[in-house]
């Protein structure tokens, strides 16, 4: 499998090269040159457990790593999960819930990042190289990325996050990791500021190569790849082709669902659930992608206006026309607004925005009707599934993206008296946090990296 950039300036990369490149050097995102078709292997794949299915799917994309080695890295990555099937499955009335939060940091990001850390380690050792990972997090990516690479000799990791805008527990999950190769950087700004700074640094190719920078955000293709697996797995487990309802921020997770469907897994519609940061919901309604103000909500991992993975979706929507995509992105970059002229032609993807009141009501409903405690991100999806139910004639599977114990305050607000807890998080209190606070400028971030590397 070879990889190319959505903007047309990079092509013919191997999987391991694309793993290390992260963001494509022309500013676009890396995608596989073709999407493998598994539609004639459904019966064979249906019988597999999660890890075996992951090995089959990932081998199609990561074909420059020897198969035995790859299988072993995948098995090790998912051995860190506490659920025997890696992912959990719950039925809440008509809606099924696919629990993706049984990894070490209790959010779905572990599914990709436990594997990514091991892939990096393996490839760097093979090549005798060192990597400085730079990531921006709205909360969950940071701790999951840190958990994936902590203590690894060939990697330093720098995580930018908006100061005071991730939950206190999420911050502790990052800042209490004692390994020397972990650098937590609190930026006085929003998540979009952090992501913007990261993009600017990756665009500075001289700095990027001087400091051997790599990416763990969902701009990294390997993350999307790993996430395809659970959509395939769940689609084969449902009695008939399900539609997936996905609480969405950067569009990485729902884009993985899109690819699973393109590969031939039996999947109905894709239901995109956003919080009040509704740029995607507006796009699917009217075809205009227009930046709005960032709202800070109960689901901070989705407080994103500019969804980096949306570019990958548009690339396929534009039938892999890089010139058209590049023009669209340039217009958006310059004016904060770009349009495809009309609402998207297909209704295979639907989107809706869910407000705070609806989110709280969804947590309350799941608790009162099904004795199940949802985290506020999963609740956005669950609320959306309720709205979509009349428009969709397939079963709906909602993805549950975080354990409720990560967001105890939102749970308390929705269902007073219910304390969402988890031993992993209880163990954090009393540990000493370590962080640096910086202004949201390029120079400040570069200074942190330069100092950390020395
Ligand atoms: C990251 C995250 C999301 C959003 O996922 P995207 O891939 O950015 O769309 C949703 N919920 C939780 C808990 C997250 O951590």
Coordinates of C-alpha atoms and ligand atoms in Angstrom, one line a residue:
X1 CA 0.0 0.0 0.0
X2 CA 1.3 3.5 -0.9
X3 CA 0.2 6.7 0.6
X4 CA -0.4 10.1 -0.9
X5 CA -1.4 13.6 0.2
X6 CA -4.9 14.9 -0.2
X7 CA -3.4 18.0 -1.7
X8 CA -1.4 16.2 -4.4
X9 CA 2.1 17.2 -3.4
X10 CA 3.2 13.8 -1.9
X11 CA 2.9 10.3 -3.3
X12 CA 4.3 6.8 -3.2
X13 CA 5.1 6.8 0.5
X14 CA 5.3 3.5 2.4
X15 CA 3.2 3.0 5.5
X16 CA 6.1 3.4 7.9
X17 CA 7.2 6.7 6.1
X18 CA 3.6 8.0 6.4
X19 CA 3.6 7.0 10.1
X20 CA 6.7 9.2 10.7
X21 CA 5.6 12.0 8.4
X22 CA 2.3 12.7 10.2
X23 CA 0.9 15.7 8.5
X24 CA 1.9 15.6 4.8
X25 CA 4.8 17.9 3.9
X26 CA 2.5 19.8 1.4
X27 CA 0.1 20.7 4.2
X28 CA -2.4 18.1 3.3
X29 CA -3.3 14.8 5.0
X30 CA -2.0 11.4 4.0
X31 CA -4.4 8.8 2.7
X32 CA -4.0 5.4 1.1
X33 CA -3.8 5.5 -2.6
X34 CA -6.5 2.8 -2.8
X35 CA -9.0 1.6 -0.3
X36 CA -8.8 -2.2 0.1
X37 CA -12.1 -4.1 -0.6
X38 CA -13.0 -6.8 1.9
X39 CA -16.6 -7.3 0.7
X40 CA -15.9 -10.9 -0.5
X41 CA -14.3 -11.9 2.8
X42 CA -17.2 -11.0 5.1
X43 CA -17.9 -14.6 6.2
X44 CA -14.3 -15.3 7.0
X45 CA -13.9 -12.1 9.0
X46 CA -17.2 -12.4 10.8
X47 CA -15.8 -15.3 13.0
X48 CA -12.8 -13.4 14.2
X49 CA -12.2 -11.9 17.7
X50 CA -11.3 -8.3 17.9
X51 CA -7.5 -8.8 17.9
X52 CA -7.5 -11.2 15.0
X53 CA -9.8 -8.9 13.0
X54 CA -7.4 -6.0 13.8
X55 CA -4.5 -8.1 12.5
X56 CA -6.3 -8.8 9.2
X57 CA -7.4 -5.2 8.6
X58 CA -4.2 -3.5 9.6
X59 CA -2.1 -5.8 7.6
X60 CA -3.8 -4.5 4.4
X61 CA -2.6 -1.0 5.2
X62 CA 0.7 -1.5 7.1
X63 CA 2.3 -3.9 4.6
X64 CA 5.9 -2.8 5.0
X65 CA 6.1 -4.3 8.5
X66 CA 6.7 -8.0 8.6
X67 CA 3.4 -9.8 9.3
X68 CA 4.6 -11.7 12.5
X69 CA 6.0 -8.5 14.0
X70 CA 2.8 -6.5 13.1
X71 CA 0.6 -9.2 14.6
X72 CA 2.6 -9.1 17.8
X73 CA 2.5 -5.3 18.1
X74 CA -1.3 -5.4 17.7
X75 CA -1.7 -8.2 20.3
X76 CA 0.4 -6.3 22.8
X77 CA -1.4 -3.0 22.2
X78 CA -4.8 -4.6 23.0
X79 CA -3.6 -6.7 25.9
X80 CA -3.6 -3.4 27.8
X81 CA -7.4 -3.2 27.6
X82 CA -9.4 -4.3 30.6
X83 CA -12.3 -5.7 28.6
X84 CA -12.0 -9.3 27.4
X85 CA -13.3 -8.4 23.9
X86 CA -11.3 -5.1 24.0
X87 CA -14.5 -3.2 23.2
X88 CA -17.8 -3.5 25.2
X89 CA -21.4 -3.9 23.9
X90 CA -24.5 -2.7 25.7
X91 CA -28.1 -2.6 24.6
X92 CA -30.0 0.5 25.8
X93 CA -33.5 -0.1 24.5
X94 CA -33.4 0.2 20.7
X95 CA -29.9 1.6 20.6
X96 CA -26.8 -0.4 21.0
X97 CA -23.7 1.1 22.6
X98 CA -20.2 0.2 21.5
X99 CA -17.9 1.0 24.5
X100 CA -14.5 2.0 23.3
X101 CA -13.1 3.2 26.6
X102 CA -11.6 0.1 28.2
X103 CA -8.0 1.2 27.5
X104 CA -5.5 2.6 30.0
X105 CA -6.8 6.2 29.9
X106 CA -10.5 5.4 29.6
X107 CA -11.2 7.1 26.2
X108 CA -11.5 5.6 22.7
X109 CA -8.2 7.3 21.7
X110 CA -6.4 4.4 23.5
X111 CA -7.5 2.0 20.7
X112 CA -5.4 3.9 18.2
X113 CA -2.7 5.3 20.5
X114 CA -1.7 2.1 22.2
X115 CA -0.9 0.7 18.8
X116 CA 0.7 3.9 17.5
X117 CA 3.2 4.0 20.4
X118 CA 4.3 0.5 19.6
X119 CA 4.5 1.1 15.9
X120 CA 6.7 4.2 16.5
X121 CA 8.9 2.3 18.9
X122 CA 9.5 -0.5 16.5
X123 CA 10.1 1.7 13.4
X124 CA 12.5 4.1 15.3
X125 CA 14.5 1.2 16.7
X126 CA 14.8 -0.3 13.2
X127 CA 16.0 2.9 11.7
X128 CA 18.1 4.0 14.7
X129 CA 16.2 7.3 14.9
X130 CA 14.8 9.6 17.6
X131 CA 11.4 11.3 17.3
X132 CA 9.9 14.3 19.0
X133 CA 6.2 13.9 19.0
X134 CA 4.2 17.1 19.0
X135 CA 0.5 16.9 19.8
X136 CA -2.4 19.2 20.6
X137 CA -5.2 17.9 22.8
X138 CA -8.6 19.0 23.8
X139 CA -8.3 16.5 26.7
X140 CA -8.2 12.8 25.8
X141 CA -5.6 12.6 23.0
X142 CA -2.9 13.9 25.3
X143 CA -3.2 11.3 28.0
X144 CA -3.7 8.5 25.6
X145 CA -0.7 9.5 23.5
X146 CA 1.4 9.9 26.6
X147 CA 0.3 6.4 27.8
X148 CA 1.3 5.0 24.4
X149 CA 4.9 6.3 24.5
X150 CA 5.9 7.0 28.1
X151 CA 9.4 5.8 29.0
X152 CA 10.4 5.0 25.4
X153 CA 14.0 5.8 24.9
X154 CA 13.7 6.9 21.2
X155 CA 10.8 9.3 21.8
X156 CA 10.1 12.6 23.5
X157 CA 6.5 13.8 23.6
X158 CA 5.3 17.4 23.8
X159 CA 1.6 17.8 24.4
X160 CA -0.1 21.3 24.0
X161 CA -3.4 21.8 25.7
X162 CA -5.6 24.8 26.5
X163 CA -4.9 25.9 30.0
X164 CA -8.0 25.5 32.3
X165 CA -10.1 24.1 29.5
X166 CA -9.5 20.4 29.9
X167 CA -11.1 18.8 32.9
X168 CA -9.0 18.6 36.1
X169 CA -8.9 14.8 35.9
X170 CA -7.8 14.9 32.3
X171 CA -5.0 17.3 33.2
X172 CA -3.8 15.1 36.0
X173 CA -3.8 12.1 33.7
X174 CA -1.2 13.9 31.6
X175 CA 0.7 15.9 34.2
X176 CA 1.3 13.2 36.8
X177 CA 3.2 10.9 34.4
X178 CA 6.7 11.0 35.8
X179 CA 8.7 9.8 32.8
X180 CA 11.4 12.2 31.6
X181 CA 10.3 11.9 28.0
X182 CA 6.9 13.5 28.7
X183 CA 6.5 17.3 28.4
X184 CA 3.0 18.8 29.2
X185 CA 2.5 22.4 27.9
X186 CA -0.5 24.4 29.0
X187 CA -1.2 27.1 26.4
X188 CA -3.2 30.3 27.4
X189 CA -5.8 29.9 24.6
X190 CA -8.3 27.5 23.1
X191 CA -7.9 24.1 21.6
X192 CA -8.1 25.6 18.1
X193 CA -5.1 27.8 19.1
X194 CA -3.2 24.7 20.1
X195 CA -4.0 22.9 16.9
X196 CA -3.2 26.0 14.9
X197 CA 0.2 26.3 16.5
X198 CA 0.9 22.7 15.9
X199 CA 0.0 23.0 12.2
X200 CA 2.2 26.1 11.9
X201 CA 5.1 24.2 13.3
X202 CA 4.6 21.2 11.1
X203 CA 4.4 23.6 8.1
X204 CA 7.9 24.9 9.0
X205 CA 9.7 22.1 7.3
X206 CA 13.1 23.2 8.3
X207 CA 12.2 23.1 12.0
X208 CA 10.3 19.9 11.5
X209 CA 13.3 18.1 10.1
X210 CA 15.8 19.7 12.4
X211 CA 13.8 18.4 15.4
X212 CA 12.5 15.2 13.9
X213 CA 8.9 16.1 14.7
X214 CA 6.2 13.5 14.5
X215 CA 2.4 13.7 15.0
X216 CA 0.0 11.7 17.2
X217 CA -3.1 13.7 16.4
X218 CA -5.6 12.1 14.1
X219 CA -3.8 13.8 11.3
X220 CA -1.6 10.7 11.6
X221 CA -3.0 8.1 9.2
X222 CA -2.2 5.2 11.5
X223 CA -4.7 6.5 14.0
X224 CA -7.6 6.4 11.5
X225 CA -6.4 3.0 10.4
X226 CA -6.6 1.5 13.8
X227 CA -10.1 2.9 14.4
X228 CA -11.5 1.3 11.3
X229 CA -11.3 -2.0 13.1
X230 CA -14.0 -1.5 15.7
X231 CA -16.5 -0.3 13.1
X232 CA -15.8 -3.5 11.1
X233 CA -16.1 -5.6 14.2
X234 CA -19.3 -4.0 15.4
X235 CA -20.9 -4.1 11.9
X236 CA -20.3 -7.9 11.7
X237 CA -21.7 -8.3 15.2
X238 CA -25.0 -6.5 14.6
X239 CA -27.8 -8.6 13.1
X240 CA -28.3 -6.3 10.1
X241 CA -26.1 -3.6 8.7
X242 CA -26.2 -0.9 11.4
X243 CA -25.9 2.9 11.2
X244 CA -23.3 4.4 13.5
X245 CA -23.9 7.5 15.5
X246 CA -20.5 9.1 16.4
X247 CA -19.9 12.0 18.8
X248 CA -17.6 14.1 16.6
X249 CA -14.9 16.7 17.1
X250 CA -12.0 16.4 14.7
X251 CA -13.9 14.0 12.4
X252 CA -11.3 11.3 12.9
X253 CA -13.5 8.7 14.5
X254 CA -16.4 9.1 12.1
X255 CA -14.0 9.2 9.1
X256 CA -12.8 5.8 10.2
X257 CA -16.4 4.6 10.0
X258 CA -16.6 6.0 6.5
X259 CA -13.6 4.1 5.5
X260 CA -14.9 0.9 7.0
X261 CA -18.0 1.3 4.9
X262 CA -15.9 2.0 1.8
X263 CA -14.0 -1.2 2.5
X264 CA -17.2 -3.1 2.2
X265 CA -18.2 -3.7 5.8
X266 CA -22.0 -3.8 6.1
X267 CA -22.7 -0.3 7.5
X268 CA -25.8 1.8 6.9
X269 CA -25.6 5.5 7.5
X270 CA -23.1 7.5 9.4
X271 CA -24.7 9.9 11.9
X272 CA -22.4 12.8 12.9
X273 CA -23.3 14.2 16.4
X274 CA -21.7 17.5 17.3
X275 CA -22.1 19.6 20.4
X276 CA -22.8 23.4 20.1
X277 CA -19.6 23.6 18.0
X278 CA -21.7 22.8 14.9
X279 CA -19.5 23.6 11.9
X280 CA -20.0 20.1 10.6
X281 CA -23.7 20.0 11.3
X282 CA -24.1 23.2 9.3
X283 CA -22.0 21.8 6.4
X284 CA -24.1 18.7 6.0
X285 CA -27.2 20.9 6.1
X286 CA -26.2 23.6 3.6
X287 CA -22.9 22.7 2.1
X288 CA -21.1 25.6 3.6
X289 CA -18.0 25.1 5.8
X290 CA -17.8 28.2 7.9
X291 CA -15.8 28.8 11.0
X292 CA -17.8 30.0 14.0
X293 CA -16.8 30.9 17.6
X294 CA -15.6 28.2 19.8
X295 CA -18.2 27.2 22.5
X296 CA -16.9 25.6 25.7
X297 CA -19.3 22.8 26.5
X298 CA -19.7 19.7 28.7
X299 CA -18.0 17.7 26.1
X300 CA -14.6 19.5 25.8
X301 CA -13.0 16.8 23.5
X302 CA -15.5 18.0 20.9
X303 CA -15.0 21.8 21.4
X304 CA -13.5 22.1 17.9
X305 CA -14.5 24.3 15.1
X306 CA -12.0 23.3 12.4
X307 CA -12.1 19.5 12.2
X308 CA -8.7 18.4 10.8
X309 CA -9.9 15.1 9.4
X310 CA -12.7 16.6 7.5
X311 CA -10.2 17.3 4.8
X312 CA -9.8 13.5 4.2
X313 CA -13.6 13.2 3.8
X314 CA -13.8 16.1 1.4
X315 CA -11.0 14.6 -0.7
X316 CA -13.1 11.5 -1.3
X317 CA -16.2 13.6 -1.7
X318 CA -14.4 15.5 -4.4
X319 CA -13.5 12.2 -6.0
X320 CA -9.8 12.5 -5.1
X321 CA -9.5 15.7 -7.0
X322 CA -6.5 17.3 -5.2
X323 CA -6.7 20.5 -7.0
X324 CA -10.3 21.1 -6.1
X325 CA -9.6 20.1 -2.5
X326 CA -6.6 22.4 -2.3
X327 CA -8.6 25.3 -3.6
X328 CA -11.4 24.6 -1.1
X329 CA -9.0 24.5 1.8
X330 CA -7.2 27.6 0.6
X331 CA -10.4 29.5 0.4
X332 CA -11.4 28.3 3.9
X333 CA -7.9 29.2 5.2
X334 CA -8.1 32.7 3.8
X335 CA -11.7 33.7 4.5
X336 CA -12.9 31.3 7.2
X337 CA -15.6 30.0 4.8
X338 CA -15.8 27.7 1.8
X339 CA -18.8 26.2 0.0
X340 CA -19.5 23.2 -2.2
X341 CA -22.4 25.1 -3.7
X342 CA -25.3 23.0 -2.4
X343 CA -25.9 20.5 0.5
X344 CA -23.8 17.3 0.0
X345 CA -25.4 15.2 -2.7
X346 CA -25.6 12.0 -0.6
X347 CA -27.6 11.3 2.5
X348 CA -25.4 8.5 3.6
X349 CA -24.0 10.9 6.2
X350 CA -26.3 13.0 8.4
X351 CA -25.3 15.4 11.1
X352 CA -27.0 17.2 14.0
X353 CA -25.9 19.5 16.8
X354 CA -26.8 18.7 20.4
X355 CA -26.9 21.4 23.1
X356 CA -26.1 21.3 26.8
X357 CA -29.7 20.8 27.8
X358 CA -30.1 17.8 25.4
X359 CA -26.8 16.3 26.6
X360 CA -27.8 16.5 30.2
X361 CA -31.3 15.0 29.4
X362 CA -29.6 12.1 27.5
X363 CA -27.4 11.3 30.5
X364 CA -30.5 11.4 32.7
X365 CA -32.6 9.3 30.3
X366 CA -29.9 6.5 30.0
X367 CA -29.6 6.4 33.7
X368 CA -33.3 6.4 34.6
X369 CA -34.4 4.1 31.7
X370 CA -31.4 1.8 31.5
X371 CA -29.5 2.3 34.7
X372 CA -26.5 3.2 32.6
X373 CA -24.1 6.2 33.2
X374 CA -23.0 7.9 30.0
X375 CA -20.2 10.4 29.8
X376 CA -21.1 13.7 28.2
X377 CA -19.5 13.0 24.9
X378 CA -21.2 9.6 24.5
X379 CA -24.4 11.4 25.6
X380 CA -24.2 13.8 22.7
X381 CA -24.2 10.7 20.4
X382 CA -27.0 9.1 22.4
X383 CA -29.1 12.2 22.2
X384 CA -28.5 12.4 18.4
X385 CA -29.4 8.8 18.0
X386 CA -32.8 9.6 19.6
X387 CA -33.4 12.4 17.0
X388 CA -32.1 10.3 14.1
X389 CA -34.2 7.2 15.0
X390 CA -37.2 8.4 12.8
X391 CA -35.0 9.2 9.8
X392 CA -33.0 5.9 9.7
X393 CA -34.4 2.5 9.0
X394 CA -31.5 0.4 10.3
X395 CA -30.4 -0.5 13.8
X396 CA -28.3 2.3 15.4
X397 CA -25.0 1.7 17.2
X398 CA -23.8 4.6 19.2
X399 CA -20.1 4.8 20.0
X400 CA -19.3 5.5 23.7
X401 CA -16.1 7.4 23.5
X402 CA -15.1 7.9 27.2
X403 CA -15.8 6.4 30.6
X404 CA -18.1 8.6 32.7
X405 CA -15.6 8.8 35.5
X406 CA -13.5 11.2 33.4
X407 CA -16.3 13.8 33.6
X408 CA -17.8 13.4 37.0
X409 CA -19.1 17.0 37.2
X410 CA -21.3 16.7 34.1
X411 CA -22.6 13.4 35.4
X412 CA -23.4 15.0 38.7
X413 CA -25.2 17.9 37.0
X414 CA -27.4 15.5 35.0
X415 CA -28.1 13.0 37.7
X416 CA -27.4 14.5 41.1
X417 CA -26.1 12.0 43.6
X418 CA -24.5 9.7 41.0
X419 CA -20.8 9.6 41.4
X420 CA -19.0 8.2 38.4
X421 CA -15.7 6.8 39.5
X422 CA -12.9 4.5 38.3
X423 CA -9.9 3.2 40.3
X424 CA -7.4 4.4 37.6
X425 CA -8.6 8.0 38.2
X426 CA -8.9 7.7 42.0
X427 CA -5.3 6.7 42.0
X428 CA -4.2 10.1 40.6
X429 CA -5.1 12.2 43.6
X430 CA -2.0 13.0 45.7
X431 CA 0.4 12.6 42.7
X432 CA 2.5 15.7 41.8
X433 CA 1.6 17.4 38.5
X434 CA 4.3 18.8 36.2
X435 CA 3.5 21.3 33.5
X436 CA 4.8 24.5 31.8
X437 CA 2.4 27.3 31.0
X438 CA 3.1 29.4 27.8
X439 CA 1.5 32.1 25.7
X440 CA -0.1 31.0 22.5
X441 CA 2.8 31.9 20.2
X442 CA 5.0 30.0 17.8
X443 CA 8.1 31.2 19.5
X444 CA 7.0 30.0 22.8
X445 CA 6.2 26.5 21.5
X446 CA 9.5 26.3 19.7
X447 CA 11.4 27.4 22.8
X448 CA 9.7 24.6 24.8
X449 CA 10.7 22.0 22.2
X450 CA 14.3 23.3 21.9
X451 CA 14.7 23.2 25.7
X452 CA 13.1 19.8 26.1
X453 CA 15.3 18.2 23.6
X454 CA 18.4 19.4 25.3
Ligands
LIG1 C1 -11.5 12.9 20.8 C2 -12.9 12.6 21.4 C3 -14.0 12.7 20.6 C4 -14.0 13.3 19.2 O1 -13.4 12.4 18.3 P1 -12.9 12.9 16.9 O2 -12.2 11.8 16.3 O3 -12.0 14.1 17.2 O4 -14.1 13.3 16.1 C5 -15.2 12.4 21.2 N1 -15.3 11.9 22.5 C6 -14.2 11.8 23.2 C7 -14.4 11.3 24.6 C8 -13.0 12.1 22.7 O5 -11.9 12.0 23.5

